[in-house]
Short mmCIF file of C-alpha atoms and ligand atoms in Angstrom, two decimals:
data_model
loop_
_atom_site.label_atom_id
_atom_site.label_comp_id
_atom_site.label_asym_id
_atom_site.label_seq_id
_atom_site.Cartn_x
_atom_site.Cartn_y
_atom_site.Cartn_z
CA MET A 1 0.04 -0.01 -0.41
CA LYS A 2 1.24 3.44 0.32
CA ASP A 3 3.30 4.92 2.64
CA ASN A 4 2.73 8.59 3.78
CA ASN A 5 6.25 8.65 5.84
CA ASN A 6 8.65 8.06 3.13
CA THR A 7 10.75 11.23 2.59
CA ASN A 8 14.93 11.28 3.08
CA LYS A 9 16.50 13.79 5.84
CA ALA A 10 19.74 12.76 5.74
CA ARG A 11 20.13 13.49 1.70
CA LYS A 12 17.92 14.84 -1.32
CA PHE A 13 17.40 12.14 -3.56
CA SER A 14 16.82 12.47 -7.54
CA PRO A 15 13.34 11.63 -9.07
CA GLU A 16 15.56 8.84 -11.23
CA THR A 17 16.60 7.14 -7.83
CA LEU A 18 13.12 7.24 -6.26
CA MET A 19 11.27 5.86 -9.34
CA MET A 20 11.90 2.51 -8.23
CA SER A 21 10.71 3.26 -4.28
CA TYR A 22 8.84 6.65 -3.55
CA GLY A 23 5.14 6.25 -2.32
CA TYR A 24 5.15 2.67 -1.30
CA LYS A 25 6.37 0.30 1.51
CA PRO A 26 6.49 -2.95 1.05
CA SER A 27 5.81 -4.13 4.64
CA LEU A 28 2.19 -2.96 3.60
CA SER A 29 2.11 -5.75 0.96
CA GLU A 30 3.24 -8.54 2.64
CA GLY A 31 6.80 -7.77 1.54
CA ALA A 32 6.06 -7.74 -2.05
CA ILE A 33 9.37 -5.69 -3.44
CA LYS A 34 6.62 -4.29 -6.44
CA CYS A 35 3.51 -2.44 -5.35
CA PRO A 36 0.79 -4.85 -6.44
CA ILE A 37 -1.65 -3.98 -8.66
CA PHE A 38 -4.64 -2.90 -6.75
CA GLN A 39 -7.47 -4.81 -8.77
CA THR A 40 -10.89 -3.42 -6.42
CA SER A 41 -13.10 -0.83 -7.17
CA THR A 42 -14.33 -0.41 -3.36
CA PHE A 43 -12.42 -0.71 0.03
CA VAL A 44 -13.26 -1.46 3.11
CA PHE A 45 -13.94 0.59 6.53
CA LYS A 46 -12.51 -0.38 9.88
CA ASN A 47 -15.52 1.12 11.58
CA ALA A 48 -17.65 3.45 10.55
CA GLU A 49 -16.78 6.56 11.73
CA GLU A 50 -13.76 6.01 9.77
CA GLY A 51 -15.83 5.82 6.74
CA LYS A 52 -17.95 9.29 7.80
CA ALA A 53 -14.25 11.07 8.94
CA PHE A 54 -12.67 10.17 4.89
CA PHE A 55 -15.93 10.96 3.40
CA GLU A 56 -16.07 14.40 4.68
CA VAL A 57 -12.59 15.72 3.69
CA ALA A 58 -12.71 13.45 0.53
CA TYR A 59 -16.19 15.42 0.03
CA GLY A 60 -15.22 19.12 1.17
CA ILE A 61 -17.19 18.64 3.88
CA ARG A 62 -13.92 19.99 6.45
CA GLU A 63 -10.32 20.14 5.74
CA GLN A 64 -8.09 17.08 6.89
CA ARG A 65 -7.23 17.55 10.44
CA GLU A 66 -2.91 17.90 11.06
CA GLY A 67 -1.51 13.91 11.39
CA GLU A 68 -5.02 12.88 10.11
CA GLU A 69 -4.38 9.03 7.77
CA LEU A 70 -6.78 9.34 5.56
CA GLY A 71 -7.86 5.61 4.01
CA LEU A 72 -9.31 5.07 -0.03
CA ILE A 73 -12.83 4.88 -0.34
CA TYR A 74 -13.79 4.13 -3.98
CA SER A 75 -11.50 3.04 -6.91
CA ARG A 76 -13.51 6.11 -9.14
CA LEU A 77 -11.97 9.24 -6.48
CA ASN A 78 -9.02 6.86 -5.55
CA ASN A 79 -6.32 3.94 -5.60
CA PRO A 80 -3.16 3.37 -4.30
CA ASP A 81 -1.41 2.53 -7.65
CA LEU A 82 -2.79 5.76 -8.54
CA GLU A 83 -1.80 7.20 -5.92
CA ILE A 84 1.54 6.19 -5.87
CA LEU A 85 2.02 6.66 -9.63
CA GLU A 86 1.10 10.24 -8.54
CA ASP A 87 3.02 10.90 -5.53
CA ARG A 88 6.41 10.17 -8.02
CA LEU A 89 5.13 11.61 -11.11
CA ALA A 90 5.47 15.16 -8.99
CA LEU A 91 8.78 14.54 -8.08
CA TRP A 92 9.88 15.76 -12.07
CA ASP A 93 9.01 19.33 -12.14
CA GLU A 94 8.99 19.32 -8.40
CA ALA A 95 4.99 19.99 -7.99
CA GLU A 96 3.27 19.55 -5.18
CA ASP A 97 1.00 17.07 -6.38
CA CYS A 98 -0.14 15.83 -9.74
CA ALA A 99 -3.74 13.83 -10.86
CA ILE A 100 -3.87 11.12 -13.06
CA PHE A 101 -6.67 11.04 -16.56
CA GLU A 102 -7.41 8.21 -18.31
CA SER A 103 -5.87 9.94 -21.53
CA GLY A 104 -4.09 13.35 -22.54
CA MET A 105 -6.60 14.12 -23.54
CA SER A 106 -8.93 13.68 -20.25
CA ALA A 107 -6.66 15.62 -18.53
CA ILE A 108 -6.92 18.39 -21.16
CA SER A 109 -10.73 18.86 -20.98
CA THR A 110 -11.21 18.70 -17.19
CA VAL A 111 -8.86 21.31 -17.28
CA MET A 112 -10.91 23.63 -19.42
CA PHE A 113 -13.94 22.58 -18.05
CA GLU A 114 -12.15 23.84 -14.65
CA PHE A 115 -10.87 26.61 -15.37
CA LEU A 116 -13.60 27.91 -18.01
CA LYS A 117 -17.08 28.87 -17.47
CA PRO A 118 -20.07 30.08 -20.12
CA GLY A 119 -19.03 33.54 -21.45
CA ASP A 120 -15.46 33.35 -20.69
CA LEU A 121 -12.20 33.45 -22.96
CA LEU A 122 -9.61 31.29 -23.83
CA LEU A 123 -6.39 32.63 -25.50
CA HIS A 124 -4.15 29.54 -26.83
CA SER A 125 -0.94 28.64 -28.50
CA ALA A 126 -1.49 27.21 -32.74
CA PRO A 127 -0.76 24.72 -33.83
CA LEU A 128 -2.50 22.90 -30.94
CA TYR A 129 -2.73 18.61 -30.52
CA GLY A 130 -5.53 18.04 -32.78
CA GLY A 131 -7.30 16.04 -29.93
CA THR A 132 -7.08 19.24 -28.17
CA GLY A 133 -8.11 21.78 -31.63
CA HIS A 134 -10.92 19.74 -31.91
CA PHE A 135 -12.04 20.22 -28.58
CA ILE A 136 -12.16 23.81 -28.18
CA LYS A 137 -13.45 24.11 -31.50
CA GLU A 138 -16.33 21.97 -31.69
CA VAL A 139 -16.77 21.09 -27.57
CA LEU A 140 -16.16 24.14 -25.88
CA THR A 141 -17.96 26.34 -28.47
CA LYS A 142 -21.71 24.21 -27.17
CA PHE A 143 -20.68 25.37 -23.80
CA GLY A 144 -20.37 29.34 -24.89
CA ILE A 145 -16.62 28.91 -24.53
CA GLU A 146 -14.21 30.86 -27.43
CA SER A 147 -11.18 31.04 -28.53
CA VAL A 148 -8.43 33.75 -29.19
CA GLU A 149 -5.44 31.72 -31.01
CA PHE A 150 -1.47 33.16 -31.56
CA MET A 151 1.49 31.67 -33.69
CA PRO A 152 4.82 30.61 -32.49
CA GLN A 153 5.98 34.13 -33.97
CA ASP A 154 3.40 36.85 -32.16
CA THR A 155 5.08 39.33 -29.41
CA LYS A 156 3.42 39.82 -26.61
CA GLU A 157 1.73 42.79 -27.29
CA THR A 158 0.66 41.56 -30.47
CA ILE A 159 -0.71 38.20 -28.45
CA ILE A 160 -2.64 40.94 -25.47
CA GLN A 161 -4.10 43.16 -28.34
CA LYS A 162 -5.26 40.01 -29.91
CA VAL A 163 -7.34 38.97 -26.78
CA LYS A 164 -8.87 42.83 -26.38
CA ASP A 165 -9.40 42.72 -30.10
CA THR A 166 -12.27 40.40 -29.28
CA GLY A 167 -13.79 42.27 -26.98
CA LYS A 168 -13.62 39.74 -23.86
CA ALA A 169 -10.57 40.57 -22.15
CA ASP A 170 -12.04 40.58 -19.02
CA ARG A 171 -13.59 37.30 -19.58
CA LEU A 172 -10.22 35.36 -20.35
CA GLY A 173 -9.90 32.94 -18.43
CA LEU A 174 -7.15 30.21 -18.66
CA VAL A 175 -3.99 30.59 -21.29
CA HIS A 176 -2.56 27.18 -22.60
CA ILE A 177 0.01 26.61 -25.01
CA GLU A 178 2.23 23.64 -26.28
CA THR A 179 5.59 24.62 -26.64
CA PRO A 180 7.48 23.23 -28.75
CA ALA A 181 4.81 22.84 -31.22
CA ASN A 182 4.48 20.13 -32.58
CA PRO A 183 5.42 19.25 -35.53
CA THR A 184 7.62 22.27 -36.31
CA ASN A 185 9.02 22.24 -33.05
CA ASP A 186 8.67 26.06 -32.79
CA LEU A 187 9.18 27.01 -28.88
CA ILE A 188 7.01 29.43 -27.12
CA ASP A 189 8.91 31.96 -24.55
CA LEU A 190 7.08 30.65 -20.78
CA THR A 191 8.38 33.73 -19.61
CA MET A 192 6.05 35.98 -21.39
CA CYS A 193 3.07 34.09 -21.13
CA ARG A 194 2.50 34.17 -17.79
CA GLU A 195 2.85 37.80 -17.91
CA ILE A 196 0.67 37.62 -20.53
CA ALA A 197 -1.88 35.89 -18.46
CA ASP A 198 -0.92 38.29 -15.74
CA ALA A 199 -1.64 41.33 -17.62
CA PHE A 200 -5.47 39.94 -18.01
CA SER A 201 -5.33 38.61 -14.19
CA THR A 202 -7.19 41.16 -11.41
CA PRO A 203 -7.28 40.58 -7.53
CA GLU A 204 -10.80 38.35 -7.63
CA LYS A 205 -9.48 36.84 -10.50
CA HIS A 206 -6.38 35.19 -11.65
CA VAL A 207 -6.01 33.73 -15.29
CA TYR A 208 -4.15 30.64 -14.98
CA LEU A 209 -1.48 29.37 -17.29
CA ALA A 210 -1.23 25.48 -18.67
CA VAL A 211 0.85 24.37 -21.29
CA ASP A 212 1.20 20.99 -22.23
CA ASN A 213 4.64 20.09 -21.97
CA THR A 214 4.22 15.83 -23.54
CA TYR A 215 7.03 16.61 -25.89
CA LEU A 216 10.07 17.64 -23.55
CA GLY A 217 8.73 16.91 -20.45
CA PRO A 218 8.61 15.85 -17.25
CA LEU A 219 12.74 16.13 -17.98
CA TRP A 220 13.79 17.96 -20.57
CA GLN A 221 11.54 21.16 -20.18
CA LYS A 222 10.14 22.08 -16.19
CA PRO A 223 7.46 24.67 -16.72
CA ILE A 224 6.86 24.97 -13.02
CA GLU A 225 9.29 27.16 -12.57
CA PHE A 226 8.07 29.75 -15.20
CA GLY A 227 4.66 30.93 -12.86
CA VAL A 228 3.41 27.96 -15.26
CA ASP A 229 0.22 26.65 -13.04
CA ILE A 230 -0.67 23.69 -14.86
CA VAL A 231 1.22 21.50 -16.56
CA ILE A 232 -0.44 18.52 -18.72
CA TYR A 233 1.47 15.59 -19.83
CA SER A 234 0.21 12.68 -22.50
CA ALA A 235 1.95 10.21 -20.72
CA THR A 236 0.95 8.02 -23.12
CA LYS A 237 4.19 9.43 -24.64
CA TYR A 238 7.50 9.50 -23.19
CA ILE A 239 6.03 8.54 -19.46
CA GLY A 240 4.32 5.57 -20.88
CA GLY A 241 6.73 5.13 -23.42
CA HIS A 242 5.61 1.53 -24.83
CA SER A 243 2.87 2.41 -26.74
CA ASP A 244 1.36 -0.38 -24.69
CA VAL A 245 -0.84 2.69 -22.62
CA ILE A 246 -3.48 5.78 -23.44
CA ALA A 247 -3.14 7.90 -19.64
CA GLY A 248 -2.65 11.95 -18.63
CA ALA A 249 -1.58 13.46 -15.97
CA CYS A 250 -1.70 16.81 -14.76
CA VAL A 251 0.34 18.47 -11.93
CA GLY A 252 0.65 21.90 -10.27
CA SER A 253 -0.07 22.98 -6.58
CA PHE A 254 -1.78 21.33 -4.28
CA ASP A 255 -5.27 23.60 -4.74
CA VAL A 256 -5.09 23.23 -8.73
CA ILE A 257 -4.74 19.27 -8.80
CA LYS A 258 -7.36 19.36 -5.46
CA ARG A 259 -9.99 21.09 -8.47
CA LEU A 260 -9.17 18.96 -10.46
CA LYS A 261 -9.60 16.21 -8.85
CA THR A 262 -12.90 16.98 -7.42
CA LEU A 263 -13.81 17.22 -10.92
CA ARG A 264 -12.03 13.92 -12.19
CA THR A 265 -14.59 12.45 -9.16
CA PHE A 266 -17.16 13.32 -11.11
CA LEU A 267 -16.71 12.86 -14.61
CA GLY A 268 -15.71 10.04 -13.33
CA ASN A 269 -12.57 9.73 -15.66
CA MET A 270 -10.23 8.16 -13.51
CA ALA A 271 -7.72 5.64 -15.07
CA GLY A 272 -7.08 2.35 -12.92
CA PRO A 273 -5.15 0.61 -11.82
CA TRP A 274 -4.04 -1.72 -14.14
CA THR A 275 -2.98 1.88 -15.64
CA GLY A 276 -1.59 2.90 -12.97
CA TRP A 277 0.53 -0.17 -12.24
CA LEU A 278 1.97 -0.30 -15.94
CA LEU A 279 3.15 3.81 -15.52
CA LEU A 280 4.79 2.75 -12.31
CA ARG A 281 6.92 0.10 -13.75
CA SER A 282 7.80 2.71 -17.03
CA LEU A 283 8.76 5.65 -14.97
CA GLU A 284 11.54 3.11 -13.73
CA THR A 285 13.21 3.47 -17.10
CA LEU A 286 11.94 7.51 -18.50
CA GLN A 287 15.14 8.93 -17.51
CA ILE A 288 17.01 6.27 -19.17
CA ARG A 289 15.36 6.30 -22.68
CA MET A 290 14.82 9.71 -22.51
CA GLU A 291 18.77 10.32 -22.73
CA LYS A 292 18.82 7.29 -25.03
CA GLN A 293 16.05 8.58 -26.83
CA THR A 294 17.77 12.71 -27.05
CA ALA A 295 21.37 11.05 -27.64
CA ASN A 296 19.73 9.00 -30.85
CA ALA A 297 18.41 11.69 -32.44
CA GLN A 298 20.71 14.61 -32.23
CA LYS A 299 22.52 11.82 -34.20
CA VAL A 300 19.62 11.71 -36.50
CA ALA A 301 18.73 15.33 -37.09
CA ALA A 302 22.97 16.18 -37.66
CA TYR A 303 22.77 12.94 -40.39
CA LEU A 304 19.85 14.61 -41.97
CA ASN A 305 20.78 18.16 -41.94
CA THR A 306 23.74 16.84 -44.22
CA HIS A 307 21.69 15.39 -47.02
CA PRO A 308 21.22 16.16 -50.34
CA LYS A 309 17.50 15.54 -50.47
CA VAL A 310 16.58 17.54 -47.40
CA GLU A 311 15.90 20.32 -47.75
CA LYS A 312 15.61 21.25 -44.12
CA VAL A 313 15.67 19.53 -40.22
CA TYR A 314 12.94 21.41 -37.46
CA TYR A 315 15.05 20.26 -34.28
CA LEU A 316 16.05 21.69 -31.55
CA GLY A 317 18.83 20.34 -31.18
CA LEU A 318 20.09 22.58 -34.80
CA LEU A 319 19.37 26.34 -32.99
CA LYS A 320 21.86 28.13 -33.74
CA GLU A 321 22.68 31.50 -31.21
CA GLY A 322 21.49 34.96 -32.86
CA ASP A 323 18.32 32.74 -33.94
CA ALA A 324 15.26 33.77 -31.09
CA GLN A 325 14.33 30.15 -30.83
CA TYR A 326 17.56 29.80 -29.55
CA GLU A 327 17.04 31.85 -26.98
CA THR A 328 13.82 30.43 -25.11
CA TYR A 329 15.56 27.27 -26.08
CA ARG A 330 18.41 28.41 -23.38
CA LYS A 331 16.32 29.85 -21.28
CA GLN A 332 14.04 27.07 -20.31
CA CYS A 333 14.64 23.75 -22.34
CA LEU A 334 17.03 21.51 -20.62
CA ALA A 335 17.69 19.14 -23.88
CA PRO A 336 16.68 19.13 -26.78
CA GLY A 337 14.39 15.78 -26.81
CA ALA A 338 13.60 13.55 -29.56
CA MET A 339 11.26 14.41 -32.31
CA ILE A 340 12.41 15.71 -35.22
CA ALA A 341 10.38 17.45 -38.43
CA PHE A 342 12.35 17.99 -41.73
CA ASP A 343 11.41 19.09 -45.51
CA ILE A 344 12.07 16.78 -48.41
CA LYS A 345 13.09 17.88 -51.50
CA GLY A 346 9.63 17.32 -53.02
CA GLY A 347 5.94 16.70 -52.05
CA GLU A 348 3.79 14.37 -50.59
CA ALA A 349 5.18 11.96 -53.31
CA GLU A 350 8.33 11.81 -52.41
CA ALA A 351 7.24 11.54 -48.70
CA PHE A 352 5.03 8.70 -48.68
CA THR A 353 8.27 6.75 -50.74
CA PHE A 354 10.36 7.85 -47.84
CA LEU A 355 7.41 6.28 -45.30
CA ASN A 356 7.12 3.67 -46.56
CA ASN A 357 10.58 2.13 -47.24
CA LEU A 358 11.20 2.60 -43.64
CA LYS A 359 12.66 -1.02 -42.53
CA ILE A 360 12.72 -0.02 -38.69
CA ALA A 361 10.61 3.12 -38.24
CA HIS A 362 7.40 1.97 -38.05
CA LEU A 363 4.92 4.11 -40.21
CA ALA A 364 2.42 5.70 -37.36
CA VAL A 365 1.74 8.39 -35.48
CA SER A 366 1.95 8.88 -31.62
CA LEU A 367 5.28 9.59 -30.35
CA GLY A 368 7.87 9.15 -27.46
CA SER A 369 7.63 5.53 -28.08
CA THR A 370 10.94 3.23 -27.27
CA GLU A 371 10.39 2.26 -31.24
CA SER A 372 11.10 5.23 -33.62
CA LEU A 373 8.10 6.48 -35.15
CA ALA A 374 7.34 7.63 -38.79
CA GLU A 375 4.03 10.18 -40.42
CA HIS A 376 2.93 12.73 -42.75
CA PRO A 377 2.07 15.60 -40.28
CA ALA A 378 -0.47 17.22 -43.40
CA SER A 379 -2.45 13.72 -44.35
CA MET A 380 -2.52 12.82 -41.10
CA THR A 381 -1.77 13.99 -36.91
CA HIS A 382 -2.64 17.55 -38.85
CA SER A 383 -5.07 16.80 -42.14
CA SER A 384 -7.94 18.50 -40.19
CA MET A 385 -6.14 21.68 -40.59
CA SER A 386 -6.75 24.41 -43.93
CA LYS A 387 -4.65 24.62 -46.19
CA THR A 388 -4.35 28.55 -45.67
CA GLU A 389 -3.36 27.21 -41.57
CA LYS A 390 -0.54 24.46 -42.29
CA ASP A 391 0.45 27.52 -44.82
CA ILE A 392 1.13 29.71 -41.86
CA LEU A 393 2.47 27.69 -39.44
CA GLY A 394 4.89 26.01 -41.89
CA ILE A 395 3.35 22.41 -42.10
CA GLY A 396 4.01 21.01 -45.99
CA ASP A 397 3.18 18.27 -48.09
CA ASN A 398 7.57 17.43 -48.12
CA MET A 399 6.97 17.29 -44.53
CA VAL A 400 8.27 14.08 -42.18
CA ARG A 401 8.21 13.93 -38.11
CA LEU A 402 10.39 11.07 -36.89
CA SER A 403 9.80 10.48 -33.32
CA ILE A 404 12.86 8.46 -32.29
CA GLY A 405 13.31 5.55 -30.45
CA VAL A 406 16.44 3.83 -28.28
CA GLU A 407 17.43 1.29 -30.93
CA ASN A 408 21.08 1.30 -32.14
CA PRO A 409 21.46 5.12 -33.76
CA ASP A 410 23.84 3.42 -37.02
CA ASP A 411 21.05 1.66 -37.77
CA LEU A 412 18.52 4.14 -37.83
CA ILE A 413 20.38 6.07 -39.75
CA TRP A 414 21.47 3.21 -42.20
CA ASP A 415 17.66 2.81 -42.02
CA ILE A 416 16.53 7.16 -43.12
CA GLU A 417 20.17 6.77 -45.85
CA GLN A 418 18.12 3.61 -47.58
CA ALA A 419 14.68 5.22 -47.46
CA LEU A 420 16.01 8.38 -49.11
CA ASN A 421 17.80 6.62 -51.78
CA CYS A 422 14.38 5.10 -52.56
C1 PLP B 501 -0.76 12.97 -27.85
C2 PLP B 501 -1.19 13.87 -27.60
C3 PLP B 501 -2.32 14.33 -27.05
C4 PLP B 501 -3.22 13.84 -26.17
O1 PLP B 501 -2.97 12.86 -25.21
P1 PLP B 501 -3.73 10.88 -25.43
O2 PLP B 501 -3.04 10.36 -24.39
O3 PLP B 501 -3.65 10.24 -27.03
O4 PLP B 501 -5.57 11.51 -25.05
C5 PLP B 501 -2.45 15.68 -25.98
N1 PLP B 501 -1.45 16.60 -25.99
C6 PLP B 501 -0.57 15.69 -27.35
C7 PLP B 501 1.27 17.11 -27.22
C8 PLP B 501 -0.14 15.11 -28.07
O5 PLP B 501 1.18 14.63 -27.79
#
């Protein structure tokens, strides 16, 4: 079961060390070295008084008392596998708390429903993950929530003006951004977004700032340091890392996460114990996977950058001093990650020939897994965008996106070379 008191006073251990033990006490589970899967929907109370006390705190009837130990009630509220996972995941971002959801979309939609209400305005960056864009355009609008978007190259002044031009600046409730943007790797300055959210905050109303940190996090970008309120993950990607589970997460302050967990209880979009167990297992290798994937991606990007059939490579590790994006990279990113996009000379036909001839990298959407994946953003992940939008954002028919895995980098380069020569 979960252990609420395992902090080490002599030394602050790093997350990679704590992923094997934090929050779990073997003696509470028959000495099992690994946390069992608590495949149970409900939990037995010792007595009626205990049941009453757990409900009072869970439903906000009163605050938890100093030193009061709370037990579990029902797996839609929480479960040991999920609680331990939440405690461990929060460590990477040095966040106060974490909430797990059954998908990344579930985390995103819960944030938007919690921090926006009918009549409110949402400000977001572009391009966004397709599912997020669809939710904003097709679902939030049904609840009377409107949105305004900005581009990676927009200045703070331009963005503030865009918000004012909607005539609803006083109703701005949430700023949602994705950086680096998918698939172009365009960076958005987190400090600037905090300043924009603050410019529209009042003593009565805090404008919340959420960032979808799926692409670089939780290792290579730690948004909380830059004043971000809610950090969102599709845990399906790097956190899960094996293309075998769908899950999502939010990390942030106790207050923010408490609000999200309360809504989660009533939307019922909690992940199950099996998902929790799989992700606990994944977290043990998160750092070595992301380090290896990043090292591989640096080699692949360098190779692509010199190939005569490649027009342009979009990779954070190739940014050069003097580029405005480089400054943002230096400020807020710790490593370039393992997502690469490149423009192949030609158009869709040349991009498809390349994709159809890969022998190691699989032709599939999704990202962040141990195996390398390749896809065509214009006709796959970003196919719902209009041609104009794609042109503005630089998503051409000749663009290919790669998610680099943990394979041998020379094998990957061999694969790319032979596919480019087809
Ligand atoms: C995959 C993804 C999502 C959605 O996550 P699911 O787990 O598929 O629901 C959201 N944002 C980004 C950046 C993603 O890559």
